[in-house]
PDB file of C-alpha atoms and ligand atoms in Angstrom:
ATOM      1  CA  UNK A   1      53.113-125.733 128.721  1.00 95.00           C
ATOM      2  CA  UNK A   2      49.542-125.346 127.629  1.00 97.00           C
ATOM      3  CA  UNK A   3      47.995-128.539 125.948  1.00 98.00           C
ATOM      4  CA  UNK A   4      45.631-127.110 123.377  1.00 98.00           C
ATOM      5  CA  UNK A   5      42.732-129.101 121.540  1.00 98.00           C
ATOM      6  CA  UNK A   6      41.103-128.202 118.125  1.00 98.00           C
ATOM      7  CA  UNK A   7      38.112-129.564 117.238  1.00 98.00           C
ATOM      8  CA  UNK A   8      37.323-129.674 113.447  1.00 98.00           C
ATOM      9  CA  UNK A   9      34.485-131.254 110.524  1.00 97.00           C
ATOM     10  CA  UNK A  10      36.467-130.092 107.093  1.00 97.00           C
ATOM     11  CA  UNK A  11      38.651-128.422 105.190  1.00 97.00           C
ATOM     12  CA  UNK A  12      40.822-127.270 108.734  1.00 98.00           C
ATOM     13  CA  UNK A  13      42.584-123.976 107.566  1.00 98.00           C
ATOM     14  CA  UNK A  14      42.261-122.495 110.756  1.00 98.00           C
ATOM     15  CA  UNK A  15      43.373-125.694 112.386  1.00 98.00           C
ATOM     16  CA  UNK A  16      46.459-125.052 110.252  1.00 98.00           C
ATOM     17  CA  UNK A  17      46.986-121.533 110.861  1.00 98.00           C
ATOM     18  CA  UNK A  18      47.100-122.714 114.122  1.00 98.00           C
ATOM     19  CA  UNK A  19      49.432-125.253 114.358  1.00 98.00           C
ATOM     20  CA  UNK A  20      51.692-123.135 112.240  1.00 98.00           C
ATOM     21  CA  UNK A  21      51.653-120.160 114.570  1.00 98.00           C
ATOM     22  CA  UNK A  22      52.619-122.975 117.424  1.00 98.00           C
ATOM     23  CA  UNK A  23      55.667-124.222 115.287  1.00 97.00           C
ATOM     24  CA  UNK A  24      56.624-120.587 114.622  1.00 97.00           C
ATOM     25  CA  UNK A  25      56.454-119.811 118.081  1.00 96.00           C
ATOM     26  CA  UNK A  26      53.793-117.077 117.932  1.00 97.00           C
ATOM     27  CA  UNK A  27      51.850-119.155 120.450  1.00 97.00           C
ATOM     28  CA  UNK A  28      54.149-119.211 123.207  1.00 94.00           C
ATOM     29  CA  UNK A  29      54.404-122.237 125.659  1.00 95.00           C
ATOM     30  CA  UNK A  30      51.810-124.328 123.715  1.00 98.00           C
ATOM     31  CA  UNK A  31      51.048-127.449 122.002  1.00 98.00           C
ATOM     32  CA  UNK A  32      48.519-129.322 119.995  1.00 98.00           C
ATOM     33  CA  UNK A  33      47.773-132.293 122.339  1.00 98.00           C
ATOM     34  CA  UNK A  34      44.597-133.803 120.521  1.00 98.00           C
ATOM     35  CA  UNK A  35      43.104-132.795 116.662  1.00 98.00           C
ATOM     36  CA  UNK A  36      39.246-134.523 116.964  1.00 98.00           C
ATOM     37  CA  UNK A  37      36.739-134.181 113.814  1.00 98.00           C
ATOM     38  CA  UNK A  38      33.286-135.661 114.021  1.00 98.00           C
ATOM     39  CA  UNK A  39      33.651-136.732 110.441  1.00 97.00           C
ATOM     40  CA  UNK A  40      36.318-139.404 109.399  1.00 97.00           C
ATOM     41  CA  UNK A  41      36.397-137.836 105.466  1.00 97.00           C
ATOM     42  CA  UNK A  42      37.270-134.268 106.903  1.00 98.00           C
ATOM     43  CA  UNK A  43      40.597-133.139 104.923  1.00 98.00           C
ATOM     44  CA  UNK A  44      41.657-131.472 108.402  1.00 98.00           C
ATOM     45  CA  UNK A  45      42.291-134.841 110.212  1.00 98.00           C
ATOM     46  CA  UNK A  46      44.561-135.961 107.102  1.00 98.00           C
ATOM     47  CA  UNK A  47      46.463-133.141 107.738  1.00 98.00           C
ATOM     48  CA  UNK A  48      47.141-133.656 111.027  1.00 98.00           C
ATOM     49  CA  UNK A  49      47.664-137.217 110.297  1.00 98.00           C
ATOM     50  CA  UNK A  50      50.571-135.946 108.019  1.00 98.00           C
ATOM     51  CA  UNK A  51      52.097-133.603 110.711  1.00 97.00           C
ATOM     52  CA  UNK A  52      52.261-136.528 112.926  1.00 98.00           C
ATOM     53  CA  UNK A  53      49.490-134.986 115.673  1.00 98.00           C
ATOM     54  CA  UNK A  54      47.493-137.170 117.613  1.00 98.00           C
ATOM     55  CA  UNK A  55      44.513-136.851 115.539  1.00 98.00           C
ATOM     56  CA  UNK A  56      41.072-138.789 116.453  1.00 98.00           C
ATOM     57  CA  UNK A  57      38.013-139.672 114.989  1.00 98.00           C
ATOM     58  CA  UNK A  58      34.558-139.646 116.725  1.00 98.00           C
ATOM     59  CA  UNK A  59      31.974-140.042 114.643  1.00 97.00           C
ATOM     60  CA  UNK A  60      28.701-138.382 115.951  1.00 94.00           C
ATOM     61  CA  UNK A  61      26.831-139.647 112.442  1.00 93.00           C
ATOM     62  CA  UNK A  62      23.550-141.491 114.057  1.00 92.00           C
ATOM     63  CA  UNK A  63      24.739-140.681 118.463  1.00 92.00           C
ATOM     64  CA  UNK A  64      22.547-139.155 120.878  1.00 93.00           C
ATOM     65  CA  UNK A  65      24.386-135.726 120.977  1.00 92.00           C
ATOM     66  CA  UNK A  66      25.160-136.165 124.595  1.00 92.00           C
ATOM     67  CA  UNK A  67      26.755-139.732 123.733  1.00 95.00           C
ATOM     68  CA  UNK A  68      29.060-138.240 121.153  1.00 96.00           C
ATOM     69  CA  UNK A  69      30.042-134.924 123.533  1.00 97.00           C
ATOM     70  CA  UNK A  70      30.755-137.363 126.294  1.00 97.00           C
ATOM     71  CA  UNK A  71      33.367-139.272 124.154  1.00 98.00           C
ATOM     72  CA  UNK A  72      34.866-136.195 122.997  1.00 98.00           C
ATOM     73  CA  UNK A  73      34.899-134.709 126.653  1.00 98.00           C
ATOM     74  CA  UNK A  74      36.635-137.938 127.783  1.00 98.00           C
ATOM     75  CA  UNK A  75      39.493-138.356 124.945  1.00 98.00           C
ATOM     76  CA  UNK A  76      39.879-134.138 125.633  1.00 98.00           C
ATOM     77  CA  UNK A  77      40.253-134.564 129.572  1.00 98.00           C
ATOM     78  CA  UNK A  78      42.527-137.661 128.821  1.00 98.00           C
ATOM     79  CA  UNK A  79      44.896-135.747 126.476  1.00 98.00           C
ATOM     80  CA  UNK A  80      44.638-132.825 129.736  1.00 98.00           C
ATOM     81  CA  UNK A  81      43.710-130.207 126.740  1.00 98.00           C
ATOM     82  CA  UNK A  82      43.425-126.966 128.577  1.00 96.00           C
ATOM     83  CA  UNK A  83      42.155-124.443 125.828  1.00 98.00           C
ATOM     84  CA  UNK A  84      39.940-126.042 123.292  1.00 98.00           C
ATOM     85  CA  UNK A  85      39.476-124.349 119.684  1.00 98.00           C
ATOM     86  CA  UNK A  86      36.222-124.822 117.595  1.00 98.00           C
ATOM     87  CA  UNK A  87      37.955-124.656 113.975  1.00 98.00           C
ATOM     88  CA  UNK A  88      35.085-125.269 111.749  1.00 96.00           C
ATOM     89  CA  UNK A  89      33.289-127.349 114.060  1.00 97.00           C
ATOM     90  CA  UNK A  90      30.028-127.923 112.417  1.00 92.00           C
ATOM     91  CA  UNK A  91      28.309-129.283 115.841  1.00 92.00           C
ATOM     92  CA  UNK A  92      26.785-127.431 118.803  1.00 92.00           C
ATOM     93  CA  UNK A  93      27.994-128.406 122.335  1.00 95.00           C
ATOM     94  CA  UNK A  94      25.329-129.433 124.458  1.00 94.00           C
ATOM     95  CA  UNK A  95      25.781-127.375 127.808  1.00 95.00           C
ATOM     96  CA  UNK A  96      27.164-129.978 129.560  1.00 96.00           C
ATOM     97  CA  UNK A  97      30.242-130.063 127.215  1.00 97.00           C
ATOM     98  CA  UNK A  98      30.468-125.944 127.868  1.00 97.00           C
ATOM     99  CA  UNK A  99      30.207-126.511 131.902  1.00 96.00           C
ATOM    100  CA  UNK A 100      33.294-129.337 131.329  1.00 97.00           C
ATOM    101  CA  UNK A 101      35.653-126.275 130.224  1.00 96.00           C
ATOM    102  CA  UNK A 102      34.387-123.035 131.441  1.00 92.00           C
ATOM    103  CA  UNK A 103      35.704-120.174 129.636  1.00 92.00           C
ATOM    104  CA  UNK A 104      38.097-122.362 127.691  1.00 97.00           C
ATOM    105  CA  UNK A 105      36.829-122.768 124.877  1.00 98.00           C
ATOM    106  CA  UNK A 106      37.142-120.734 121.923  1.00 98.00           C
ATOM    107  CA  UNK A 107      34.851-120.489 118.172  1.00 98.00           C
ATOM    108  CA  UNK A 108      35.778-118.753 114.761  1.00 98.00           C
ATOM    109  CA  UNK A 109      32.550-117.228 112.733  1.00 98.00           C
ATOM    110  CA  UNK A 110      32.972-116.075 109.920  1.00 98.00           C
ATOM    111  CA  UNK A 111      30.748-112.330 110.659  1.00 98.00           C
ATOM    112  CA  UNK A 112      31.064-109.690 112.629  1.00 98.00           C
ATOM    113  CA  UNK A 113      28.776-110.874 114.999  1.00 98.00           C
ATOM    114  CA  UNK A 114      26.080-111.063 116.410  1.00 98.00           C
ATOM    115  CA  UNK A 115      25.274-110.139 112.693  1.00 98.00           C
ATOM    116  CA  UNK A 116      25.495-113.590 110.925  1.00 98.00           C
ATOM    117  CA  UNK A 117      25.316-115.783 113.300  1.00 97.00           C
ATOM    118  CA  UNK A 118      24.315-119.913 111.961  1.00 95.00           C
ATOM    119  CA  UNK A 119      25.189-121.439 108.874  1.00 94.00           C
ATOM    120  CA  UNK A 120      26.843-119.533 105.582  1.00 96.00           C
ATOM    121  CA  UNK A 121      27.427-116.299 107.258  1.00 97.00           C
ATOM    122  CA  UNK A 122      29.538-114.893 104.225  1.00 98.00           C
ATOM    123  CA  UNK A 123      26.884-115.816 102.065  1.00 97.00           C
ATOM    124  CA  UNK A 124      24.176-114.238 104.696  1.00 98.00           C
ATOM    125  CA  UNK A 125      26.211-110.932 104.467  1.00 98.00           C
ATOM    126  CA  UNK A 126      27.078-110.873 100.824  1.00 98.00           C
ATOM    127  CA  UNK A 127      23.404-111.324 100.445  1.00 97.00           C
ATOM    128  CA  UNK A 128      21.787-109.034 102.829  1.00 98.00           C
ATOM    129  CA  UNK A 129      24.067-106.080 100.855  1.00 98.00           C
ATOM    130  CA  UNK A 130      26.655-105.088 103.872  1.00 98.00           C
ATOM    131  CA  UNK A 131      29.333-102.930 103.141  1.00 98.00           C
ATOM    132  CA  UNK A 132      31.728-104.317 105.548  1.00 98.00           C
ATOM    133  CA  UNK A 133      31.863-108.115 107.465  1.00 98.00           C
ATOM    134  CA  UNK A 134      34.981-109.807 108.687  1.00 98.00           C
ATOM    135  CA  UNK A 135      35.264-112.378 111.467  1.00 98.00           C
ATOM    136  CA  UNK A 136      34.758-113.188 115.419  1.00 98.00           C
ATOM    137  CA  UNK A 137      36.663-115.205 117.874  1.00 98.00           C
ATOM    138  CA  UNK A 138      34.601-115.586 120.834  1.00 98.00           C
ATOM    139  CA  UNK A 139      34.617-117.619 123.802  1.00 98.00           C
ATOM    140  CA  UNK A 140      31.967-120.535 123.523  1.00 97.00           C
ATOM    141  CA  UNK A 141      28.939-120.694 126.006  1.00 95.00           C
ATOM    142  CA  UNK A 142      25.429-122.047 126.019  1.00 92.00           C
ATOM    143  CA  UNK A 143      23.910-120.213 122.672  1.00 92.00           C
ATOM    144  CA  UNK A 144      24.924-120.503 119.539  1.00 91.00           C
ATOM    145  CA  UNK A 145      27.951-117.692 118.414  1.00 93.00           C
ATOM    146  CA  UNK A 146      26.866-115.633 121.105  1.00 93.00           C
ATOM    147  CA  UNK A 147      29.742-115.866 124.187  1.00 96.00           C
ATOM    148  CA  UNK A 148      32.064-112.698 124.912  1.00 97.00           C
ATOM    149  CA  UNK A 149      34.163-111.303 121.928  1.00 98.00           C
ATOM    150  CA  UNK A 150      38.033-111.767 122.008  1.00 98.00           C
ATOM    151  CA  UNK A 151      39.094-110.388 118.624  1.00 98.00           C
ATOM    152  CA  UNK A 152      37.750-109.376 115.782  1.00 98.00           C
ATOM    153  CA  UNK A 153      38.456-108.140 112.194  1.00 98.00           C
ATOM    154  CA  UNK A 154      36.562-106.185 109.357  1.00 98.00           C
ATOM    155  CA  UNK A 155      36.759-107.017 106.005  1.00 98.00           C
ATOM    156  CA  UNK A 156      35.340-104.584 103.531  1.00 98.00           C
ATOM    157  CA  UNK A 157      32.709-105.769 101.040  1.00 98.00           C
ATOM    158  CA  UNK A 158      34.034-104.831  97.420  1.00 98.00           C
ATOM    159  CA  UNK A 159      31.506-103.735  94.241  1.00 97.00           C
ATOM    160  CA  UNK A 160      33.257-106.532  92.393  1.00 97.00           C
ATOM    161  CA  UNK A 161      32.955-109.540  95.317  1.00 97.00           C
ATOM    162  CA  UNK A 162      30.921-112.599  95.200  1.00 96.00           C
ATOM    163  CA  UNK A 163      30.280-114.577  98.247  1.00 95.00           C
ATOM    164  CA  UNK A 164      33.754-116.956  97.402  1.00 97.00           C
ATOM    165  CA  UNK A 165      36.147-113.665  96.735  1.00 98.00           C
ATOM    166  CA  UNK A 166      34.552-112.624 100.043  1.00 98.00           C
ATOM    167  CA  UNK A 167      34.567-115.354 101.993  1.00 98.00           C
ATOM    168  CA  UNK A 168      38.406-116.048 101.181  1.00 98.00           C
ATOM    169  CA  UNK A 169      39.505-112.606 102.163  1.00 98.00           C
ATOM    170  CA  UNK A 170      37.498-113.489 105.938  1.00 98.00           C
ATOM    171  CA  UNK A 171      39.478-116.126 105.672  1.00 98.00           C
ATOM    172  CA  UNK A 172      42.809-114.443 105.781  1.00 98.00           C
ATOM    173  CA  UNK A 173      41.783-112.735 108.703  1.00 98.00           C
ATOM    174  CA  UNK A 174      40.240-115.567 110.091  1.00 98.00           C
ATOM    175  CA  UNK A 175      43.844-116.911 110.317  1.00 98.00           C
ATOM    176  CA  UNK A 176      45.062-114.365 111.798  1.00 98.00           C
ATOM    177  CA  UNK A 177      42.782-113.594 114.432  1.00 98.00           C
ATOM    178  CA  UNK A 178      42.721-117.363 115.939  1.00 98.00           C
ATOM    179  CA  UNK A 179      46.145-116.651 116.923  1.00 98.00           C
ATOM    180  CA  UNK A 180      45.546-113.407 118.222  1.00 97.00           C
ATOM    181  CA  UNK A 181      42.836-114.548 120.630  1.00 98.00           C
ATOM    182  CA  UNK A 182      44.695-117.884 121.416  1.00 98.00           C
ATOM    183  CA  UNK A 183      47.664-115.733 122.751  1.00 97.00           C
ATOM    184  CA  UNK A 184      45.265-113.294 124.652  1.00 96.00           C
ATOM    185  CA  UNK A 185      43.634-116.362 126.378  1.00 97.00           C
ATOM    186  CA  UNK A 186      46.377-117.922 127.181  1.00 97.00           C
ATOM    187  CA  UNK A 187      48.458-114.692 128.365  1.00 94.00           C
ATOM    188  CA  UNK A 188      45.832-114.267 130.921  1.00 94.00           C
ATOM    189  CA  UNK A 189      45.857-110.437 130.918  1.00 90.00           C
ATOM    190  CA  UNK A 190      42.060-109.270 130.718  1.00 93.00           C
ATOM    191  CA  UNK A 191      39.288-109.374 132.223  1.00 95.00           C
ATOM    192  CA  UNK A 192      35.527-109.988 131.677  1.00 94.00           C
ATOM    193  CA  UNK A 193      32.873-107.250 132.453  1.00 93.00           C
ATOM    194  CA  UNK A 194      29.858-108.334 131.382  1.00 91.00           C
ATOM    195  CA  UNK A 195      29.958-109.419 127.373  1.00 94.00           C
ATOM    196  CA  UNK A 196      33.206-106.932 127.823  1.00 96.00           C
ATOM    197  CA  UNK A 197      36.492-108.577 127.544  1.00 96.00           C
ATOM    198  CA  UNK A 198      39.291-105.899 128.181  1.00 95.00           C
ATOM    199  CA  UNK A 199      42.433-106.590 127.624  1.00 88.00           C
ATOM    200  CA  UNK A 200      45.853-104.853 129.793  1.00 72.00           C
ATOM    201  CA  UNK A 201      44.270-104.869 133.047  1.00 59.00           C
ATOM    202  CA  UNK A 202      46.661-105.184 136.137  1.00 60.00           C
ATOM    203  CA  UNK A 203      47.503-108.598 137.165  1.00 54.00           C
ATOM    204  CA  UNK A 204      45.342-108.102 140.329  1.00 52.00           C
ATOM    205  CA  UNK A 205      41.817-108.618 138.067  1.00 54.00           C
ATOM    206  CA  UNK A 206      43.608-111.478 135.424  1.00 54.00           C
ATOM    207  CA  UNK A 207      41.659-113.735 133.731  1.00 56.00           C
ATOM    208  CA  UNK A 208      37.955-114.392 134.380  1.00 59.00           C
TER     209      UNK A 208
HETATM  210  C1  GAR B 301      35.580-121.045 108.704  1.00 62.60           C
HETATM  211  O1  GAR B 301      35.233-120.010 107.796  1.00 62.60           O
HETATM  212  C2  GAR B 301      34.933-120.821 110.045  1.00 62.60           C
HETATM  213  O2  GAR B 301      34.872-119.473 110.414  1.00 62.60           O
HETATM  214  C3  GAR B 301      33.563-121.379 109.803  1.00 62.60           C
HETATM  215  O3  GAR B 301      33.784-122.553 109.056  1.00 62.60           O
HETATM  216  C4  GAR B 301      34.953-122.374 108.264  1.00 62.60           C
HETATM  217  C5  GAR B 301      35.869-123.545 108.517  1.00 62.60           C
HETATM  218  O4  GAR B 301      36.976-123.470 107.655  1.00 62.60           O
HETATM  219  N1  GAR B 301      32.868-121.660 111.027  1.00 62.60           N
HETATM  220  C6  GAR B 301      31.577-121.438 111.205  1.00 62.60           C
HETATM  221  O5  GAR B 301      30.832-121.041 110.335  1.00 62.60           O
HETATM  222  C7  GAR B 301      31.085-121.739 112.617  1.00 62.60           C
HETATM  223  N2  GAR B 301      29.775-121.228 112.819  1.00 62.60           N
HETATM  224  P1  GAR B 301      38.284-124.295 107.962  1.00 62.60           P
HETATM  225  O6  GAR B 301      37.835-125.750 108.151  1.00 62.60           O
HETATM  226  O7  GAR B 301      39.132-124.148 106.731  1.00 62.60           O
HETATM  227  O8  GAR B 301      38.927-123.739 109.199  1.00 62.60           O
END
């Protein structure tokens, strides 16, 4: 059974689209162990209040970043998550966090990237006039929205879009990709080559 751990500052959609493709059984052999937001007024953690998951606080307002990562390394390792999920995570891990769970943890952004990367990437595309964005799910490493691809999905840009109509059609797919790149992680069957994750290979070259 894999123990997975979300890590959250808001609203928590994704979060949810998780946990509801874990109750539905779409991700196989899994379950939410820990639910951690940095901010104690984030409507995700209510949520997960109300579903009864182990859901924790850590407030990073005024910490060192390292203090803060090394309280949310230690109630991770305690709860023995094994995959962690960035779902709206408005924090960057300092490298030592990365090096705690190498090639185990995963990040939604909302761009094809690298296009987009940072803050408001809906609004960054809407603005800059593209014709077509969508969303990444990419493992996390040391720079910011940059580790190897898992999954990804296009949205087009429509003539009659603002940056909210667009944004909540990423969001869609943003659901359904998490789940989609959860299940590829935790299947095991790909390999890494390079920034290239491939997915199929034989089970002689699994995993990373
Ligand atoms: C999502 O659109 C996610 O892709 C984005 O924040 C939103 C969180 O929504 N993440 C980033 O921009 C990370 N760079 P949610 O709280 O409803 O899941």
């Amino acid at each position: 059974m894999h123990s997975l751990g979300i890590l959250l500052s808001g609203r928590g959609s994704n979060f949810v689209a998780i946990a509801d493709s874990v109750d539905a059984g779409r991700i196989p052999d899994a379950r939410i162990a820990v639910v951690i937001s940095n901010k104690a007024d984030a409507p995700g953690i209510a949520i997960a209040q109300e579903r009864g998951l182990n859901a924790l606080v850590i407030p990073s307002k005024g910490k060192p970043r390292e203090e803060h990562d090394r309280e949310v390394v230690a109630a991770l390792k305690q709860n023995k998550v094994d995959l962690l999920c960035l779902a709206g995570y408005m924090r960057l891990l300092s490298p030592w966090f990365v090096q705690q769970f190498p090639h185990r943890i995963l990040n939604i952004h909302p761009s094809l990237l690298p296009a987009f990367p940072g803050l408001e990437a809906q609004e960054q595309a809407f603005a800059y006039g593209v014709k077509v964005s969508g969303c990444t799910v990419h493992f996390v490493d040391e720079e910011l929205d940059h580790g190897a691809i898992i999954v990804q999905k296009a949205v087009p840009v429509l003539d009659t879009d603002d940056e909210h109509t667009l944004a909540a059609r990423i969001l869609e797919q943003e659901h359904l990709a998490y789940t989609e790149a959860i299940k590829i992680v935790l299947e095991g069957k790909f390999t890494v080559v390079g920034r290239r994750l491939v997915t199929n290979v034989t089970s002689a070259h699994r995993g990373i």
